[in-house]
Amino acid sequence: ELMTGYTMLRNGGVGNGGQPWVLRWSSRIRLTWLSFTLFVILVFFPLIAHYYLTTIDDADDAGKRIFGPRAGNELCEVKHVQDLCRIRESVSEELLQLEAKRQELNSEIAKLNLKIEACKKSIENAKQDLLQLKNVISQTEHSYKELMAQNQPKLSLPIRLLPDKDDASFPLPKSNRNCRLHNCFDYSRCPLTSGFPVYVYNSDDFPFGSSLDPLIKQAFEATVRTNVYVTENANIACVYIILVGEMQEPIMPKPTELEQQLHSLPYWRTDGHNHLIINLSRKSETQNFLYNISTGRAMIAQSTFYDAQYRPGFDIVVSPLVHAMSEPNFLEIPPQVPVKRKYLFSFQGEKIESLRSSLQEVRSFEEEIEGNAPADYDDRIITTLKAVQDSKLDFVLVEFTCKNQPKASLPTEWALCGERDDRLELLKLSTFALIITPGDTRLVISAGCAMRLFEALEVGAIPVVLGEQVQLPYNDVIRWNEAALIIPKPRITEVHFLLRSISDNDLLAMRRQGRFLWETYFSTSDNVFSTVLAIIRTRIQIPAAPIREEPAVEIPHRSGKAAGTDPNMADNGDLDLGPVETEPPYASPKYLRNFTLTAMDIYRNWNSAPGPFHLFPYTPFDPVLPSEAKFLGSGTGFRPIGGGAGGSGKEFQAALGGNIPREQFTVVMLTYEREEVLMNSLERLNGLPYLNKVVVVWNSPKLPSEDLLWPDIGVPIMVVRTEKNSLNNRFLPWDEIDTEAILSIDDDAHLRHDEIMFGFRVWREARDRIVGFPGRYHAWDIPHQSWLYNSNYSCELSMVLTGAAFFHKYYAYLYSYVMPQAIRDMVDEYINCEDIAMNFLVSHLTRKPPIKVTSRWTFRCPGCPQALSHDDSHFHERHKCINFFVKVYGYMPLLYTQFRVDSVLFKTRLPHDKTKCFKFI
């Protein structure tokens, strides 16, 4: 059906009777009617509604009109609407006022911001001006004090003492045996400022000169030629020296002849005052031929003395001259460890003559023995020692009869057995070496006892001297109880117990002190002669002569290049490093303690390290002694110089810290043909506080480029030319170094200014130690039984490399002039190990490890040319160096430490005025 209707519509609407026009007409009628209806509704209905509403508003009750139009303010006549309107008007007015005020405030804020920026700039400028004013005030105060000191009367040199006549007479003592310095020495010939001139007679000018031992005479003459005190002008001499022994017995002159020859010396002046007669012994059987000779007021220095002959404080007991013309071989000396050796003690000797027979022998100066004869303890000693040997409690070796013919000796003296090499081999196996003094107590020292002492100290056997009456060599200046045991003979039964009770630490300390005494005062002819002169000079309180400094030959160079500032080097955070010195460089005071060291520190100088400069020439700077504090009086108490107040680190840092209020340091930089690296390193020092000078040690035979422009860093740069390429040049005491503090630094090391300053502050509180940055340590290689050098990171260290380290200039003198030459030779051979050698030296002298500062471990610059340390053989050579140095010193002087120094407020954020503390942790 649907399909049918659809077909009809397509065919013109034909269907249902076939009337299509009726359908079209009815559709049009409905559409028109619908449109008309909608038009009426949309047009007329709103008009009718409007009219109706308007009619309602025209009613009599005008107050009830609601929809009609109203005039002016009729709408506000409603009460609550009026309130709302008032609120709206008020709020609108206030908003307008607030907007105007906001704009006004914004304008004022902009103006104030500009003023704030201007004030900030003014404050920064004021801070800079204030800092400069503080520096100026501080420098002015120093200048004022210096001017005041200059204007005050200076301590002038004393009036020079001069003898009235060459033959001036002194009050005669009752006998020559009573001679002492006050009545037998002419002080007028030895003013404090004289320099201690010494005149030495030429023994060949006198008949007895042909009788002298050729080796001793040759060694003595060689020593005299190099001594700084010897003068050829006899008229100004303080002391006159004549060598009379050791003499060869077949041609020895008679005592009367020798006495006449002595009295005929050109400057003897009737009684021989200010003369020193030296009788050196090279053999144990040296005779005391001066015993019956009248020597007047002359001093005597020899190895054998009778009590009637020896004048304490006037005569000198000297050691034997064993190594006359040869240096001791340090490699043949046994090591100081292990502490205990095969034998607890040993003794070999034979007594030629008993005490009873010797009492009938020679009597000099018409003196008779008073009272009973002294007891002879030698028999008791023999019995006791044999009993100890037979007990087998310890290995001991005692022999009271020589296997071969004993050496000649004095009466009641125990003669030496065998040859020197055989005796040394036995002593190398002995922890202690017994030395039995002569039975005759009148013999206070003999050449045989002195020889036994020399040999024991040489090989590290601790001397045990039986007989407290003995006068050991140089006994008035050396504390022998630190290196030897001196026991009365009646205590022979207690000796075994005493020796067993000594701890290993004490044994090693005594052995080390004995080695120090032997090397310093016994080992060579130079040491013996210098010791004798030093004793006389110390007795009359004359300071030592200045030591020789290494003259610096400057290489001319052009400077003027403006040095830039590396931001990495200058970035110190909020750390105030201190003022940059604008005044001329300030040198450390020199020679302040010449007289006090001579007068006050006698025993400390003679018996302890560092350095025997009381024996040799004097250094410009005070010896570095541990824990030596300097204080400044303040009222009734004392306060440290330069200390802070109330725990505030700001004042502490402003005063630099330490116990010296004003000090600078010198940078010593070793370089070899790396100009660009060197220039960069020098530029990084620009603006470094407390820097006095930079000494560049030019180690290359090739001079710097002529067109090389050196940077201007605000302090002098001294380029020093060296004689040869040697790493030892790093530690030469150059005369251009005017400060006690030396910062030794490699040309490729990168250190920030704050790190350098912190290291300097730490060194000032530990002046006797090496204070630096890269730490290393030594280790024992068990499989190979040797020492190794180790650079790995570790919890402990024993060395601080001197490629970036502070040390005292005093150690430069010791390294260059006192340390065994064999060590410096090995440094030159390997071109390596100079830093290890310096660590060995300082640890040996101070018995303290170095100090490491900061947590950094490497300081090399990236991209720099390779240094010697990058060579494959570098570490192998350093292993060899350590083992060789141990042989030279006889033990391992390096000490381990886990100590590192940082600031008290390290990595702690505190207010600006509280972050300037530097102390140890």
PDB file of C-alpha atoms in Angstrom, residues 52-71 74-75 78:
ATOM      1  CA  TYR A  52      -3.765  46.794  30.094  1.00  0.00           C
ATOM      2  CA  LEU A  53      -0.719  47.341  32.222  1.00  0.00           C
ATOM      3  CA  THR A  54      -0.714  51.058  31.465  1.00  0.00           C
ATOM      4  CA  THR A  55      -4.312  51.302  32.505  1.00  0.00           C
ATOM      5  CA  ILE A  56      -3.591  49.646  35.826  1.00  0.00           C
ATOM      6  CA  ASP A  57      -0.789  52.166  36.569  1.00  0.00           C
ATOM      7  CA  ASP A  58      -3.217  55.063  35.989  1.00  0.00           C
ATOM      8  CA  ALA A  59      -5.370  54.060  38.976  1.00  0.00           C
ATOM      9  CA  ASP A  60      -6.107  56.515  41.760  1.00  0.00           C
ATOM     10  CA  ASP A  61      -3.757  54.795  44.256  1.00  0.00           C
ATOM     11  CA  ALA A  62      -0.624  56.068  42.746  1.00  0.00           C
ATOM     12  CA  GLY A  63       1.365  54.560  45.545  1.00  0.00           C
ATOM     13  CA  LYS A  64       0.327  51.134  44.348  1.00  0.00           C
ATOM     14  CA  ARG A  65       1.643  51.525  40.848  1.00  0.00           C
ATOM     15  CA  ILE A  66       4.162  49.028  40.079  1.00  0.00           C
ATOM     16  CA  PHE A  67       4.931  48.814  36.405  1.00  0.00           C
ATOM     17  CA  GLY A  68       4.490  52.364  35.188  1.00  0.00           C
ATOM     18  CA  PRO A  69       7.408  54.608  34.363  1.00  0.00           C
ATOM     19  CA  ARG A  70       8.759  56.644  37.337  1.00  0.00           C
ATOM     20  CA  ALA A  71      10.525  59.961  37.481  1.00  0.00           C
ATOM     21  CA  GLU A  74      11.450  57.609  42.681  1.00  0.00           C
ATOM     22  CA  LEU A  75      13.215  54.209  42.619  1.00  0.00           C
ATOM     23  CA  VAL A  78      12.195  52.434  48.773  1.00  0.00           C
TER      24      VAL A  78
END
